[in-house]
Short mmCIF file of C-alpha atoms in Angstrom, two decimals:
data_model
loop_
_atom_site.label_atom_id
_atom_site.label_comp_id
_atom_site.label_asym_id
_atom_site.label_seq_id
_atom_site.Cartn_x
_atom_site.Cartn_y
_atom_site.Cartn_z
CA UNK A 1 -6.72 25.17 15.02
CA UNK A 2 -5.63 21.40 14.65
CA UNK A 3 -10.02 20.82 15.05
CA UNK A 4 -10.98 23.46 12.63
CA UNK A 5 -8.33 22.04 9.70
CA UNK A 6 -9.55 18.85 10.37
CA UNK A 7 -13.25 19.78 9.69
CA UNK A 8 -12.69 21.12 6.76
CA UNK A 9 -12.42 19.33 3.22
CA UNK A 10 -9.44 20.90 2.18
CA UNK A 11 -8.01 19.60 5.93
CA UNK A 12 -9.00 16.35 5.14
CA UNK A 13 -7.37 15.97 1.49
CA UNK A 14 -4.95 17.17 2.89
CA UNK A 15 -4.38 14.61 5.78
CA UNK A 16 -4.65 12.37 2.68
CA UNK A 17 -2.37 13.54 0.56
CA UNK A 18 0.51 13.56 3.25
CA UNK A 19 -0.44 9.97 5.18
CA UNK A 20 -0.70 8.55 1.36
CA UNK A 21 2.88 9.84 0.38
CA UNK A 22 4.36 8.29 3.76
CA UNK A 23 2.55 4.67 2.68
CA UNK A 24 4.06 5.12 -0.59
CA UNK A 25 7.77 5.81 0.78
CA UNK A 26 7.35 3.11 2.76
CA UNK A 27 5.74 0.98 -0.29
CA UNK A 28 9.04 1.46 -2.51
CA UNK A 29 11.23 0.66 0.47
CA UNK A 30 9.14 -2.73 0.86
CA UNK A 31 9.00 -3.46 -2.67
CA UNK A 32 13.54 -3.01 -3.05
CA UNK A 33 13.39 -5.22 -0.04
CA UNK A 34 10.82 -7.85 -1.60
CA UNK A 35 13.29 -7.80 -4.68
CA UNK A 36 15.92 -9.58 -2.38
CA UNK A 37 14.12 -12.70 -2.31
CA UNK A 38 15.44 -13.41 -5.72
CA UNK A 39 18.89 -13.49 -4.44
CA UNK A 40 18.19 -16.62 -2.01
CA UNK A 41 17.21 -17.56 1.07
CA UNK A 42 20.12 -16.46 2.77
CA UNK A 43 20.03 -12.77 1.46
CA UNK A 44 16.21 -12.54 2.19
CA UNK A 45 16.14 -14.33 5.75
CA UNK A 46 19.68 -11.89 6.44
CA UNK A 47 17.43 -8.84 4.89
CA UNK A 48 14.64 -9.56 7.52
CA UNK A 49 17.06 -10.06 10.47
CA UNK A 50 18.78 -6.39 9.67
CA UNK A 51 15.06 -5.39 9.90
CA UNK A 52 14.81 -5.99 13.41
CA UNK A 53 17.99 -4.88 14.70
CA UNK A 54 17.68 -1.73 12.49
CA UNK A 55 19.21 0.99 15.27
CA UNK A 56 21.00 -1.00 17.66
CA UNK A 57 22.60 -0.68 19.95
CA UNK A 58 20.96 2.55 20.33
CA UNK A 59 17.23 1.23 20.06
CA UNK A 60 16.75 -2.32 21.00
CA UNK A 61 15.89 -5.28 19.37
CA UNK A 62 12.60 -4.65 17.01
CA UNK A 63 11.90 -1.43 18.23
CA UNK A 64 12.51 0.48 15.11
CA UNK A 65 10.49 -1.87 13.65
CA UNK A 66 7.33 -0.88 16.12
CA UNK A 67 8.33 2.56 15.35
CA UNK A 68 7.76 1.65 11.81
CA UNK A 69 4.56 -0.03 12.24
CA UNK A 70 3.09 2.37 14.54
CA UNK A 71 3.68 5.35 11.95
CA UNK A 72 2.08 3.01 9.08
CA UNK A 73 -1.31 2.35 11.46
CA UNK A 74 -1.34 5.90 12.23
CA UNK A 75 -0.98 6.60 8.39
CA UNK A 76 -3.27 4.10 6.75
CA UNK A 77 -5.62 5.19 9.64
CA UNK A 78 -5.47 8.63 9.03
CA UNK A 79 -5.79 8.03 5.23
CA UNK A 80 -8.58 6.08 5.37
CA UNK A 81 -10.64 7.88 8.11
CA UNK A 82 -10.17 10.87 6.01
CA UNK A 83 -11.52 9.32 2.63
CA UNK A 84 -14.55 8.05 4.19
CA UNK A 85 -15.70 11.36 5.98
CA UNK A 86 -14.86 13.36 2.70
CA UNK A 87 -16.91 10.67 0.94
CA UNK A 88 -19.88 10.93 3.00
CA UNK A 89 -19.73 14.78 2.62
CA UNK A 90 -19.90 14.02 -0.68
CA UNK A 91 -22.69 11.63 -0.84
CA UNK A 92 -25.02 14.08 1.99
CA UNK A 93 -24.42 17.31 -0.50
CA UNK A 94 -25.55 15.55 -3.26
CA UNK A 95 -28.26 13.16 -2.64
CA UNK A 96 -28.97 11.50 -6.06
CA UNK A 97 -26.86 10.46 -8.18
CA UNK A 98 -25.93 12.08 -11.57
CA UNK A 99 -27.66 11.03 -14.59
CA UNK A 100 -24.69 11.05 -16.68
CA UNK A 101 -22.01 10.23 -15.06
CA UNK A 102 -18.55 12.67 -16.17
CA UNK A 103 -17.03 11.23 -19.16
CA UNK A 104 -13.17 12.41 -18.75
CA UNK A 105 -13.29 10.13 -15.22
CA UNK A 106 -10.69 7.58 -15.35
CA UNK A 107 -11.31 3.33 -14.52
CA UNK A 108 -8.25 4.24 -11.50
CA UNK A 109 -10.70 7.73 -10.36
CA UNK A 110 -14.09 5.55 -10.16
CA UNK A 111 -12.46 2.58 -8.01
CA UNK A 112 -10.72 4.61 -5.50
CA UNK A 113 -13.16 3.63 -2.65
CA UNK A 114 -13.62 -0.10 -4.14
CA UNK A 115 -9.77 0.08 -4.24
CA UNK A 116 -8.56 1.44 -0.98
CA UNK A 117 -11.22 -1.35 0.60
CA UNK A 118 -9.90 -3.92 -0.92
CA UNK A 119 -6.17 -3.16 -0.09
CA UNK A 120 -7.65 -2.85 3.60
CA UNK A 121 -8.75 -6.32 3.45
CA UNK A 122 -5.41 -7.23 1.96
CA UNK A 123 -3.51 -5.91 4.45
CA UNK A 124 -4.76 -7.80 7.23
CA UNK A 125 -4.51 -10.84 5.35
CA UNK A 126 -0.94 -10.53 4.46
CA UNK A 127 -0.21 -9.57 8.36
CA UNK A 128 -1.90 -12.64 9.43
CA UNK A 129 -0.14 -14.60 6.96
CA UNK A 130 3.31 -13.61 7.26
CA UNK A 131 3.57 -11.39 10.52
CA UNK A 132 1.60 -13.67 12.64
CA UNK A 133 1.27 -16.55 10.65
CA UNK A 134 -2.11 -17.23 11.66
CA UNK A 135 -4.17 -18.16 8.43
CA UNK A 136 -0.34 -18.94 6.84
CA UNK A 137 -0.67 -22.27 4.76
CA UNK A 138 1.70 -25.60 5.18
CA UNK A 139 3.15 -24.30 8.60
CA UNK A 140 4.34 -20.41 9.52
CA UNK A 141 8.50 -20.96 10.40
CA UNK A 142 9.37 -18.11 12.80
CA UNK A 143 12.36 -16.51 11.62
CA UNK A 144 12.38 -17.94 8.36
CA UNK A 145 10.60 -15.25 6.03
CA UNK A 146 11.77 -17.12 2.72
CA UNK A 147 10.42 -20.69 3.10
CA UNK A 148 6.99 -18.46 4.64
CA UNK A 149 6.69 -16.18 1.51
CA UNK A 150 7.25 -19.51 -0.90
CA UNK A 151 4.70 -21.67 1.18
CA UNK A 152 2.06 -18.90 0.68
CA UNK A 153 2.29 -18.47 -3.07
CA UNK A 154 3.05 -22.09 -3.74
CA UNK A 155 -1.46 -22.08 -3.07
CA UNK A 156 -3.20 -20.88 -5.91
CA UNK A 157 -5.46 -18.51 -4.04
CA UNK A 158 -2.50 -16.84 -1.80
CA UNK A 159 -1.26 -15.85 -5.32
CA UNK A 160 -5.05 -14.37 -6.86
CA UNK A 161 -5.32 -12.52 -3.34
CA UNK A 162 -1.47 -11.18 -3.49
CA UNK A 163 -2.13 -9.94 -7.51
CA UNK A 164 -5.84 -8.99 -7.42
CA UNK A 165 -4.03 -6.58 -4.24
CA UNK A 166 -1.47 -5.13 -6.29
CA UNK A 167 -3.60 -4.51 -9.49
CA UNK A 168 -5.61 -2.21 -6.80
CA UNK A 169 -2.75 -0.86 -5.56
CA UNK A 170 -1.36 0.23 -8.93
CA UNK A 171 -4.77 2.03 -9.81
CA UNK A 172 -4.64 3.34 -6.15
CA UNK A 173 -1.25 5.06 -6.24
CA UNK A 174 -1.97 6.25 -10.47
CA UNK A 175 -4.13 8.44 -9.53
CA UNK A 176 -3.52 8.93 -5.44
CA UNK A 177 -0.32 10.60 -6.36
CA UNK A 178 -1.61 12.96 -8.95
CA UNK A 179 -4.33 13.82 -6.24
CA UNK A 180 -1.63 14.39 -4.11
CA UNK A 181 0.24 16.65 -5.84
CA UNK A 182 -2.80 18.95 -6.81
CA UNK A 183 -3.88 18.82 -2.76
CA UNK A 184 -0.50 20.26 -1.87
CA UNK A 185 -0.11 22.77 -4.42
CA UNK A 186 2.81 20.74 -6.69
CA UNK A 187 0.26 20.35 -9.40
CA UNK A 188 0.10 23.51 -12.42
CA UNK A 189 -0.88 23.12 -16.08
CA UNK A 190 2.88 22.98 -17.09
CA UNK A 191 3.50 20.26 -14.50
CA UNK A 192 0.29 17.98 -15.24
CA UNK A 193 1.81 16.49 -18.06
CA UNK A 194 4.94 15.12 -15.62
CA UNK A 195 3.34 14.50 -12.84
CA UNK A 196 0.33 12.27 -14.29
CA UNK A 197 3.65 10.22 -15.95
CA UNK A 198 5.94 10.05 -12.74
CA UNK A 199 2.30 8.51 -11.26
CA UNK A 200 2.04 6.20 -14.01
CA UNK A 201 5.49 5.33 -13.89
CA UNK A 202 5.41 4.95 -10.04
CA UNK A 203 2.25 2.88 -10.56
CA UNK A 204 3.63 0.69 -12.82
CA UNK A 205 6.92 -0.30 -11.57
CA UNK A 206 5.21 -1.04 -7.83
CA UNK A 207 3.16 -3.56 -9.31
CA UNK A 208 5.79 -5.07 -11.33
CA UNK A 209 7.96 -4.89 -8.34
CA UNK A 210 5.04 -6.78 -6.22
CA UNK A 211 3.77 -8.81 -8.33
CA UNK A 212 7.23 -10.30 -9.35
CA UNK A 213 7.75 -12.47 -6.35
CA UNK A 214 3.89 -14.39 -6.79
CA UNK A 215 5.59 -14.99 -10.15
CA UNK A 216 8.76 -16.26 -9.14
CA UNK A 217 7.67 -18.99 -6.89
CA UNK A 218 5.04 -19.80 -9.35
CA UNK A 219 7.39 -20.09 -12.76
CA UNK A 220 10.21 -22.05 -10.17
CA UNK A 221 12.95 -19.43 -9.92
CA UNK A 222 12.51 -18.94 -6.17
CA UNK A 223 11.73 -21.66 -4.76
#
């Protein structure tokens, strides 16, 4: 059964539409927890501490964390795996490309695929900055998250990659959530109306949220 809903569009829009809401949980949960850096080092390096003794002493140290991660591979995974086999179907039943191409398509609709592979690139950049700390400019400081986050957007390009990201991942999520809804059977022509605006909304304040902290090392207030 699990084969057959697989293989099917529907399946796979599906797998999308759930793996994309659990990325965006965890993306407003990230983005409260980003926030924190604006309250000093202290509160951020404390924040990121918590983080990996979240569960003790019941789970030990950084294993919720894991937990966390693994459920976010298996998600973007899923979600991506799925996009690219529903695009091919796509692409295979119709050969050629239309001559005109549909005018009520929005910028966000036409740079889904352009956006989720860009976000893929971003994400392992900004693991191997600030997870592993292996392309992380002026030194990577285990344990110290806030002197990390200000090194890397103290560099011009660390702060184009980080903003160019979330500008993607606003247009991503604006109309991902929409699709979403519609997938799973929330969307209806009375509910359009407030569901394209929660997506907007959702959208909007994520990349404020994000793009907040490039802008707060840059203008001096973290620093």
């Amino acid at each position: 059964m699990a084969r057959t809903v697989w293989d099917s569009s529907v399946g796979k829009k599906t797998v999308m539409a759930v793996s994309g809401l659990v990325m965006l949980l965890y993306l407003v949960v990230h983005m409260i927890g980003n926030l924190k850096i604006f309250f000093g080092s202290g509160e951020f390096n404390h924040y990121a501490h918590w983080l990996r003794t979240l569960g003790e002493p019941f789970l030990h140290y950084e294993w919720a964390l894991w937990i966390i991660r693994v459920a976010l591979v298996a998600a973007v995974v899923a979600h991506a795996t799925a996009a690219y086999q529903l695009s091919r179907r796509d692409i295979r039943a119709r050969p050629s490309k239309y001559v005109h191409r549909k005018p009520r398509a929005s910028y966000a609709t036409r740079t889904m695929r352009w956006g989720g592979i860009i976000l893929g690139l971003f994400i392992v950049w900004h693991i191997l900055d600030l997870t592993t700390g292996t392309v992380h400019p002026g030194g990577f400081q285990s344990g110290h998250p806030y002197q990390n986050v200000v090194d890397t957007f103290s560099t011009w390009y660390g702060n184009i990659i980080y903003i160019v990201a979330m500008l993607a991942l606003g247009l991503h999520i604006r109309h991902g959530f929409w699709s979403a809804a519609q997938t799973l059977g929330v969307g209806s022509r009375t509910r359009d109306r407030a569901l394209k605006t929660v997506a907007n909304v959702l959208a909007l304040l994520l990349t404020a949220g994000f793009v907040a902290v490039p802008v707060g090392v840059m203008t001096g207030v973290v620093n």
